[in-house]
PDB file of C-alpha atoms in Angstrom:
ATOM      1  CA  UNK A  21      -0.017  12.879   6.671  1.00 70.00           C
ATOM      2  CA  UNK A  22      -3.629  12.077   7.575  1.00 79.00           C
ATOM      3  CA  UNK A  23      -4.718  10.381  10.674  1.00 90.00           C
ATOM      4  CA  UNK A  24      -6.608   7.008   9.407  1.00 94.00           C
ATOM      5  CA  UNK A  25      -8.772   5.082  11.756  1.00 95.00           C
ATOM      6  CA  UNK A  26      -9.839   1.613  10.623  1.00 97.00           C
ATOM      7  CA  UNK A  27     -11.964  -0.805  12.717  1.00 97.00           C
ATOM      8  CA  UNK A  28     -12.238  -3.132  13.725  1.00 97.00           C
ATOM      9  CA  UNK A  29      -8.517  -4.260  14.072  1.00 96.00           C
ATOM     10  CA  UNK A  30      -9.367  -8.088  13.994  1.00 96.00           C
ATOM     11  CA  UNK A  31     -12.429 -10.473  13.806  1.00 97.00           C
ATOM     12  CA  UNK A  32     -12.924 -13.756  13.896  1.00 97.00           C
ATOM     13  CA  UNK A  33     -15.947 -14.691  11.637  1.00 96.00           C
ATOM     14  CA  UNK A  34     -17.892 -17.866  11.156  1.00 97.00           C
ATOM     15  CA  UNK A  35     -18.441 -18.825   7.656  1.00 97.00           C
ATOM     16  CA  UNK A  36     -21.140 -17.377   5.703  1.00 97.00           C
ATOM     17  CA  UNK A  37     -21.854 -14.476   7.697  1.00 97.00           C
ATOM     18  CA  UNK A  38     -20.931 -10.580   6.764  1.00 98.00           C
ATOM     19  CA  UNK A  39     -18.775  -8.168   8.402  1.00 98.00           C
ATOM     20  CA  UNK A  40     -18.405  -4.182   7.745  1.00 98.00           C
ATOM     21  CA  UNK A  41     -14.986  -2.612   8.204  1.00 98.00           C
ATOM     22  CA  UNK A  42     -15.122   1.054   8.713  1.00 98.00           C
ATOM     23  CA  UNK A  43     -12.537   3.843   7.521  1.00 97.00           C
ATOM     24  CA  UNK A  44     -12.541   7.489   8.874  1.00 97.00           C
ATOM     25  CA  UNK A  45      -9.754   9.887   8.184  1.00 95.00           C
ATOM     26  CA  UNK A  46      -9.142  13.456   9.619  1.00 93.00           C
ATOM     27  CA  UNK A  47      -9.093  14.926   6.374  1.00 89.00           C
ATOM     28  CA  UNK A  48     -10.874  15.531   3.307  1.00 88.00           C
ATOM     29  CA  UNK A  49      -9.090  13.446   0.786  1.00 86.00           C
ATOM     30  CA  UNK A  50     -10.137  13.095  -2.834  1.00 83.00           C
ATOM     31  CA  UNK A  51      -9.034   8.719  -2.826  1.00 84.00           C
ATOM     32  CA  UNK A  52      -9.553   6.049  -0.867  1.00 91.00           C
ATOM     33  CA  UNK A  53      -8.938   2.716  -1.702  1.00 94.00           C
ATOM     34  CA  UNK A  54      -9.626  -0.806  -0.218  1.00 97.00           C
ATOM     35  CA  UNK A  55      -6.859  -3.252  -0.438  1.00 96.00           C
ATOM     36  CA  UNK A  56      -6.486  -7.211   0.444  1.00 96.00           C
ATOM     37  CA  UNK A  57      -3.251  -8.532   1.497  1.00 94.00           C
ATOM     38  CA  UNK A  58      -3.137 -12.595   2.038  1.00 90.00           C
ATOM     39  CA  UNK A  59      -0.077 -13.917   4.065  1.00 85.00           C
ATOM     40  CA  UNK A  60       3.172 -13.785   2.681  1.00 82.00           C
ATOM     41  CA  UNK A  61       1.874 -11.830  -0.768  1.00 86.00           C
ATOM     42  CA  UNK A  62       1.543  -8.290  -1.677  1.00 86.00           C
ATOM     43  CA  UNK A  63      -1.182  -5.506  -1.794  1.00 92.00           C
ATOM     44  CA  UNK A  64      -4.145  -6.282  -4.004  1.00 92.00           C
ATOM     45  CA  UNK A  65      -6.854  -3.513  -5.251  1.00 93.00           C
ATOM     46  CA  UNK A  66      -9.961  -4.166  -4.451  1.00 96.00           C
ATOM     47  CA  UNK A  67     -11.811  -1.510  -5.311  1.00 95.00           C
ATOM     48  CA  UNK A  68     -11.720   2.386  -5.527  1.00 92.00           C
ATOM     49  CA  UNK A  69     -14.059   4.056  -3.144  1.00 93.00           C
ATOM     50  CA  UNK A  70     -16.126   6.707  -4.981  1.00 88.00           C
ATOM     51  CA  UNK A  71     -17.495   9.650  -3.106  1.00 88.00           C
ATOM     52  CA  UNK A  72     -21.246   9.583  -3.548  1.00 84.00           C
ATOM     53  CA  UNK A  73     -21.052   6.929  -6.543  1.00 86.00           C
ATOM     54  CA  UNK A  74     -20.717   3.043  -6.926  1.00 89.00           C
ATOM     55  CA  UNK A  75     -17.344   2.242  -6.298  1.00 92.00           C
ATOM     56  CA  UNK A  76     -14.905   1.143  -8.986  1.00 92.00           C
ATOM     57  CA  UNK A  77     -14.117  -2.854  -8.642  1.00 95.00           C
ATOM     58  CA  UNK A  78     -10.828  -4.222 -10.074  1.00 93.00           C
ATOM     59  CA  UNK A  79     -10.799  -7.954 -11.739  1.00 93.00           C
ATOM     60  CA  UNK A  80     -11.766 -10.321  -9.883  1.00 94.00           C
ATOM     61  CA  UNK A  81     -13.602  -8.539  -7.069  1.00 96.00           C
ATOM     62  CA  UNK A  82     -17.405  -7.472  -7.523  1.00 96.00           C
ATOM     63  CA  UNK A  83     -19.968  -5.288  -5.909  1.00 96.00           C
ATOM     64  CA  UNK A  84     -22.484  -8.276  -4.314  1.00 97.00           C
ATOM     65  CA  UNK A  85     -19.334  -9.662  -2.360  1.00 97.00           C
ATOM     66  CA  UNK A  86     -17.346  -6.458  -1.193  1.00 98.00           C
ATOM     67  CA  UNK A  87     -20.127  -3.636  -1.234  1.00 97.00           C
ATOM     68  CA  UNK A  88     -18.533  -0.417  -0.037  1.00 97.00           C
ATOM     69  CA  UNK A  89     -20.200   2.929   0.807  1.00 95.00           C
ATOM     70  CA  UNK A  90     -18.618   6.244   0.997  1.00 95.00           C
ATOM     71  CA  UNK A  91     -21.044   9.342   2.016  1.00 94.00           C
ATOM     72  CA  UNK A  92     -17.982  11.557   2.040  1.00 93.00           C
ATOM     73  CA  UNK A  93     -14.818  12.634   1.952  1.00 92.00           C
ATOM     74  CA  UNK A  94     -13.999  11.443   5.082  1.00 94.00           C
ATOM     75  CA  UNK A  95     -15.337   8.144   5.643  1.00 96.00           C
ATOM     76  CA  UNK A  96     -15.439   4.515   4.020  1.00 97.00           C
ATOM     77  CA  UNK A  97     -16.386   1.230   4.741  1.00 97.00           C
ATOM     78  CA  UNK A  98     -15.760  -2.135   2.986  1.00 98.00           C
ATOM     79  CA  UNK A  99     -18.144  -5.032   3.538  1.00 98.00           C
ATOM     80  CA  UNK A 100     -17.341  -8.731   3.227  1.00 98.00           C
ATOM     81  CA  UNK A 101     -20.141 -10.884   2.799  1.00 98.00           C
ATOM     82  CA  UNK A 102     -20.876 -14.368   2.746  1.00 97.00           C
ATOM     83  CA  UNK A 103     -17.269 -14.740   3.899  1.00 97.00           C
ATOM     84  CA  UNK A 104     -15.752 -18.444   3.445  1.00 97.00           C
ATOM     85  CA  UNK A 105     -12.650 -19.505   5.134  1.00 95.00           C
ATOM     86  CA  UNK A 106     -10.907 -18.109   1.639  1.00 95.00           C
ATOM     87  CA  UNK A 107     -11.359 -14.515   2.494  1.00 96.00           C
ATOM     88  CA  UNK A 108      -9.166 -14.622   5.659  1.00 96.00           C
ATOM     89  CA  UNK A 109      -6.808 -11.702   4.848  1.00 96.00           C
ATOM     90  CA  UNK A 110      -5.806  -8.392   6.350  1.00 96.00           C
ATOM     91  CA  UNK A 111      -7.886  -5.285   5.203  1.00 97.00           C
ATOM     92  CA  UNK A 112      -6.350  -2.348   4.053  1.00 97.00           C
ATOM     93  CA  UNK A 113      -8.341   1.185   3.704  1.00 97.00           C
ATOM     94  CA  UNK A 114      -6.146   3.557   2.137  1.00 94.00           C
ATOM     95  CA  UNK A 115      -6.158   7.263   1.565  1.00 91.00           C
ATOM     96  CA  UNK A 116      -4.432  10.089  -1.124  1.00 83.00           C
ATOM     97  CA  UNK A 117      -5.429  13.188  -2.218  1.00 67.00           C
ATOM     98  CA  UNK A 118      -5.741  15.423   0.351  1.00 62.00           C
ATOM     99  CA  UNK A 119      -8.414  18.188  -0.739  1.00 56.00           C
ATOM    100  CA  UNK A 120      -6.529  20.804   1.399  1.00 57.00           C
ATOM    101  CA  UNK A 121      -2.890  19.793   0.271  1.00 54.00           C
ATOM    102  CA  UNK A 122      -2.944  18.311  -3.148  1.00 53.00           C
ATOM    103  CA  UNK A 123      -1.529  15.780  -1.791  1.00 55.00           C
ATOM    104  CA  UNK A 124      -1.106  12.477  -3.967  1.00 73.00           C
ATOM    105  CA  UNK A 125       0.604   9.686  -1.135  1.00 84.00           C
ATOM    106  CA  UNK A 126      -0.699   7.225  -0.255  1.00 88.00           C
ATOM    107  CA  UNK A 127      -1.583   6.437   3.166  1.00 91.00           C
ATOM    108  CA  UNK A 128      -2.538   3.503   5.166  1.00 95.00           C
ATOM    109  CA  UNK A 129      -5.011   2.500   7.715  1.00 95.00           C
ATOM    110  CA  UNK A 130      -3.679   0.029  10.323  1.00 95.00           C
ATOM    111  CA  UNK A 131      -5.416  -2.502   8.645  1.00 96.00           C
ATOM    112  CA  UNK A 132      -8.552  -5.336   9.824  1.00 97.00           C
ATOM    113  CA  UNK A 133      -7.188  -9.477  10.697  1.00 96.00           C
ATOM    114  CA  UNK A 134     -10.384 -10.754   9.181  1.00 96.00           C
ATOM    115  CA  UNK A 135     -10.251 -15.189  10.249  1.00 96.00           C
ATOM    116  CA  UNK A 136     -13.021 -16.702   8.709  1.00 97.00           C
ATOM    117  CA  UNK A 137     -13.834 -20.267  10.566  1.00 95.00           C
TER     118      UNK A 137
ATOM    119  CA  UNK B   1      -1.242  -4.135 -17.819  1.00 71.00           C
ATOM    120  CA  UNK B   2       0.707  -2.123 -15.675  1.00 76.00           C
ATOM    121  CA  UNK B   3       3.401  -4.431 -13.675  1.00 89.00           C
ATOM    122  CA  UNK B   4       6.060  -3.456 -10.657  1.00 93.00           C
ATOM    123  CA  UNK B   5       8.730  -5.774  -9.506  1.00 94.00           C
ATOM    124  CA  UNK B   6      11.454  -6.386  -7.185  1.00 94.00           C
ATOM    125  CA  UNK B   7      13.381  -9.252  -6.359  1.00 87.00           C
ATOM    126  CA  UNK B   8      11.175 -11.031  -3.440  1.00 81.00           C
ATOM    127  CA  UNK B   9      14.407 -11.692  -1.154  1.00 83.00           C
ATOM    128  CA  UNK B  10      15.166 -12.229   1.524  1.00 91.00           C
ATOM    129  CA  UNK B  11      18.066  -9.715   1.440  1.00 95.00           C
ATOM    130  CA  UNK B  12      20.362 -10.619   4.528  1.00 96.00           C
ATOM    131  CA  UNK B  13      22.922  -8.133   5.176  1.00 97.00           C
ATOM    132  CA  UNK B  14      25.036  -7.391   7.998  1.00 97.00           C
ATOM    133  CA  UNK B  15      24.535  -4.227  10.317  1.00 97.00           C
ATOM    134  CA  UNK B  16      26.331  -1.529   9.462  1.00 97.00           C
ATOM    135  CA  UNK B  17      26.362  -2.574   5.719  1.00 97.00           C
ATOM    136  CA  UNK B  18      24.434  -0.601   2.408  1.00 97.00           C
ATOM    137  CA  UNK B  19      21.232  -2.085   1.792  1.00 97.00           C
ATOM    138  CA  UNK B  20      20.183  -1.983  -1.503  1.00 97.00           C
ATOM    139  CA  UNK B  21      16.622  -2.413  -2.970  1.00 97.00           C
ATOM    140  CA  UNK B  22      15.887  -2.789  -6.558  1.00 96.00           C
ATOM    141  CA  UNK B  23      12.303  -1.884  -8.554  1.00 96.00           C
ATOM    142  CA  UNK B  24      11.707  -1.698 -12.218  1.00 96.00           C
ATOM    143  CA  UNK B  25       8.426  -0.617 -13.667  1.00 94.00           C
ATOM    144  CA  UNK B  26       6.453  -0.911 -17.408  1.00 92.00           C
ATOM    145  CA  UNK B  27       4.570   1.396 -17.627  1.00 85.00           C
ATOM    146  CA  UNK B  28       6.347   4.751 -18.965  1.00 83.00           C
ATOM    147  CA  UNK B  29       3.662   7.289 -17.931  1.00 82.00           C
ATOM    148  CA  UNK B  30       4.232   6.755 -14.244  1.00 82.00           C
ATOM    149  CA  UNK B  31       5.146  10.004 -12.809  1.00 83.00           C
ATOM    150  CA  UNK B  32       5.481   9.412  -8.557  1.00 89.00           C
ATOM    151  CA  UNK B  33       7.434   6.544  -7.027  1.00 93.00           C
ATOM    152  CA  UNK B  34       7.089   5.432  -3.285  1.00 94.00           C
ATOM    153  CA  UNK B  35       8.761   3.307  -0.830  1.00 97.00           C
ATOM    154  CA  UNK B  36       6.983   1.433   1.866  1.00 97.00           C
ATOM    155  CA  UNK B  37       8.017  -0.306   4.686  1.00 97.00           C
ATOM    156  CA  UNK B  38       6.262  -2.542   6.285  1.00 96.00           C
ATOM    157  CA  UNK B  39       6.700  -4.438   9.052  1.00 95.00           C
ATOM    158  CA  UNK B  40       5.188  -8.279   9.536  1.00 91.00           C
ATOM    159  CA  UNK B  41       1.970  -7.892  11.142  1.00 88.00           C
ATOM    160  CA  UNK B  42       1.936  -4.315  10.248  1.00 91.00           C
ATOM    161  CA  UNK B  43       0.514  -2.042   7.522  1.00 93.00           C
ATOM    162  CA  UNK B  44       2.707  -0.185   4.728  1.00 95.00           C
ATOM    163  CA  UNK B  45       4.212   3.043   5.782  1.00 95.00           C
ATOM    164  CA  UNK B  46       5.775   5.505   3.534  1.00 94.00           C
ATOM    165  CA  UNK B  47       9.323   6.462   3.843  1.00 95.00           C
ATOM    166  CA  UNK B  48      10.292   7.783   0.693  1.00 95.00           C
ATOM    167  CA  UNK B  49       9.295   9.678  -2.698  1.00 93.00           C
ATOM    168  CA  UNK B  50      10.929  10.228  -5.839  1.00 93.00           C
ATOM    169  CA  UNK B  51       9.441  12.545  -8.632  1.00 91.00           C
ATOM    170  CA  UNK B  52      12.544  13.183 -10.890  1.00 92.00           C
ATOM    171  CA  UNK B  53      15.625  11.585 -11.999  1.00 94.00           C
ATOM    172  CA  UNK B  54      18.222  11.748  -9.416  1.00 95.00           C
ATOM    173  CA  UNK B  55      18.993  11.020  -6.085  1.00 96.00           C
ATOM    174  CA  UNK B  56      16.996  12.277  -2.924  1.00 96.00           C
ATOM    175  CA  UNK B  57      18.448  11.749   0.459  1.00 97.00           C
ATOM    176  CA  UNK B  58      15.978  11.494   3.830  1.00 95.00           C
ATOM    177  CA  UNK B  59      18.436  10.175   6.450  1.00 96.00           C
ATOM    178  CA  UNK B  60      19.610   7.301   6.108  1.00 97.00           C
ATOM    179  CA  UNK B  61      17.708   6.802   2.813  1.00 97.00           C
ATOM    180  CA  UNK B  62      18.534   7.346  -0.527  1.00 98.00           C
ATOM    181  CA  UNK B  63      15.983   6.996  -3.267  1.00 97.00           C
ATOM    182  CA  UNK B  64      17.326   6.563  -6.934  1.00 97.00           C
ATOM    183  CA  UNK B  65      15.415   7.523  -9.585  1.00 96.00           C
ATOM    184  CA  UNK B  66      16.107   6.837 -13.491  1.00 95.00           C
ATOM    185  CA  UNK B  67      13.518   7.171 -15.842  1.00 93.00           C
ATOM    186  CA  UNK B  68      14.690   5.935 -18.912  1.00 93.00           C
ATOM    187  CA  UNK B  69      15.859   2.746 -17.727  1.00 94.00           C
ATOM    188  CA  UNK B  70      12.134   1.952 -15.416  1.00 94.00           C
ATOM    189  CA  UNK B  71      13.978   1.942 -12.823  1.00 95.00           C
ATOM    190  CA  UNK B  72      14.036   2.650  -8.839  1.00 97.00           C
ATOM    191  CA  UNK B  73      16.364   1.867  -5.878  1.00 97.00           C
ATOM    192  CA  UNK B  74      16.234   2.570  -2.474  1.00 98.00           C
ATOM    193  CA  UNK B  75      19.123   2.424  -0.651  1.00 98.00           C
ATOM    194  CA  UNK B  76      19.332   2.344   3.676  1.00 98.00           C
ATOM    195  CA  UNK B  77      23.003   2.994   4.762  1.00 98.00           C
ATOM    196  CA  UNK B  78      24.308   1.880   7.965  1.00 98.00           C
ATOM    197  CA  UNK B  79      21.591  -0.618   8.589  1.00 97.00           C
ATOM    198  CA  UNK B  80      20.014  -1.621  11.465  1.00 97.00           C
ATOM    199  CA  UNK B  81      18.195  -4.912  12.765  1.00 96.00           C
ATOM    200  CA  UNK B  82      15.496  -2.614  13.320  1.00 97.00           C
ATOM    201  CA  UNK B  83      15.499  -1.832   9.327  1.00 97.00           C
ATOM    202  CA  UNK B  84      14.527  -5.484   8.950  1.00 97.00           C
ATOM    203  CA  UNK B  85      11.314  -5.937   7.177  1.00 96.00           C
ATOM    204  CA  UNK B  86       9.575  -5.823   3.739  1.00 95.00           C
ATOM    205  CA  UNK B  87      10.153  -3.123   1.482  1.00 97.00           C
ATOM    206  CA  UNK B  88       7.226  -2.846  -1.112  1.00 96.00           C
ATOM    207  CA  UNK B  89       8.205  -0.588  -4.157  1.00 96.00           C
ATOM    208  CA  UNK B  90       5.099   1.759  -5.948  1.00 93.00           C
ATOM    209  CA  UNK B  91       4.339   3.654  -8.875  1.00 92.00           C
ATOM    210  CA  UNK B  92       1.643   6.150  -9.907  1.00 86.00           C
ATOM    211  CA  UNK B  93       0.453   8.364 -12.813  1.00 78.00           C
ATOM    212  CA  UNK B  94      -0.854  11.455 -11.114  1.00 70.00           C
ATOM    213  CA  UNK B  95      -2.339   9.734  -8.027  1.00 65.00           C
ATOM    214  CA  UNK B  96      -4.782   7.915  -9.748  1.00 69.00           C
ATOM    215  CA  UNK B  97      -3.388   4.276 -10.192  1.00 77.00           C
ATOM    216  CA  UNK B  98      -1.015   2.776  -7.434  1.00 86.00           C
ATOM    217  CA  UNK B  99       1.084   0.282  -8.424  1.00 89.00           C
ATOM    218  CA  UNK B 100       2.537  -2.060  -5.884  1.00 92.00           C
ATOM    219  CA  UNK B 101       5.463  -4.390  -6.215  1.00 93.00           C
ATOM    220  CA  UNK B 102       5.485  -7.806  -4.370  1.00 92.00           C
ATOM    221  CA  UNK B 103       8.180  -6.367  -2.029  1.00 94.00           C
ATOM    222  CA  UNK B 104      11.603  -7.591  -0.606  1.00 95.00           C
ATOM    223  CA  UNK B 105      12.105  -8.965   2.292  1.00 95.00           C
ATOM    224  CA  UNK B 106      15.166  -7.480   4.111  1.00 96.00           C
ATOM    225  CA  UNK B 107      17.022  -9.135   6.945  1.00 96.00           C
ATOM    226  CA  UNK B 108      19.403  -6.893   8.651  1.00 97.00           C
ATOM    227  CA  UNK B 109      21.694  -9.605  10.523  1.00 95.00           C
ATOM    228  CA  UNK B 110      23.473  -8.437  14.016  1.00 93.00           C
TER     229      UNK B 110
END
């Protein structure tokens, strides 16, 4: 499986400012993915992470609040902005696809404790 | 729209005991099914896939698979405390749309 790196691992945030989370994997892989998961619930989609395009935003979730890059097939990152206490979550990057492998898991990044005061 | 479930839990059993973990699923192009574990505090890890009805065995796992009833089991034999945490249940058509159950909780009791 591919060796994910996600960073930071926790912040604590004061209200209305932005922070950038960062995802780098070992491997090419064709999918990421950034995922929210709020205590006690499940995963939820944020948005698909499009190598070299705008990234694909599920309901609910839009492009001026979580703006998220992806230069290649290697690397990710997921912005919050504006963040009010409401966006305290964990942050999941995920990966699938390898290039090399054809591989379709998917694979999780440790994950970012975003607090938002 | 696409929905997974699973009963949210807890699940208490006692160690030693078969733990068994239910998922049904809608939508009837889904072609991969995953099992994650994840511990609290933790991120999801994978511990099993299922591509084709049947059983498949990894250890003490047993993934069920039955496509005609939308339905997926996982099943951990001889449990451990160390087995306790939530199990989260997913789907996919071809990689390209994960799925993700709510997850059961599992409490392995000593």
């Amino acid at each position: 499986s591919a060796v994910i790196s996600q960073k930071p691992s926790r912040d604590i945030c004061q209200r209305g400012t932005s922070l950038t989370i960062q995802c780098q994997v070992d491997s090419q892989v064709t999918m990421m993915f950034w995922y929210r998961q709020q205590p006690g619930q499940s995963l939820t989609l944020i948005a698909t992470a499009n190598q070299g395009s705008e990234a694909t935003y599920e309901s609910g979730f839009v492009i001026d609040k979580f703006p998220i890059s992806r230069p290649n097939l290697t690397f990710s990152t997921l912005t919050v902005s504006n963040m009010s206490p409401e966006d305290s979550s964990i942050y999941l990057c995920s990966v699938g696809g390898s290039v090399q492998h054809r591989n379709e898991k998917l694979f999780f990044g440790s994950g970012t404790q975003l607090s938002v005061l | 729209q696409k929905e997974v479930e699973q009963n949210s839990g807890p699940l208490s059993v006692p160690e030693g005991a078969i733990a068994s973990l239910n998922c049904t699923y809608s939508d009837r192009v889904s072609q991969s099914f995953f099992w994650y574990r994840q511990y609290s505090g933790k991120s999801p890890e994978l511990i099993m896939s299922i591509y084709s009805n049947g059983d498949k065995e990894d250890g003490r796992f047993t993934a069920q698979l039955n496509k005609a009833s939308q339905y997926v089991s996982l099943l951990i034999r001889d449990s451990q405390p160390s087995d306790s945490a939530t199990y989260l249940c997913a789907v996919t058509d071809y990689g390209q749309n994960f799925v993700f159950g709510p997850g059961t909780r599992l409490s392995v009791l000593p």
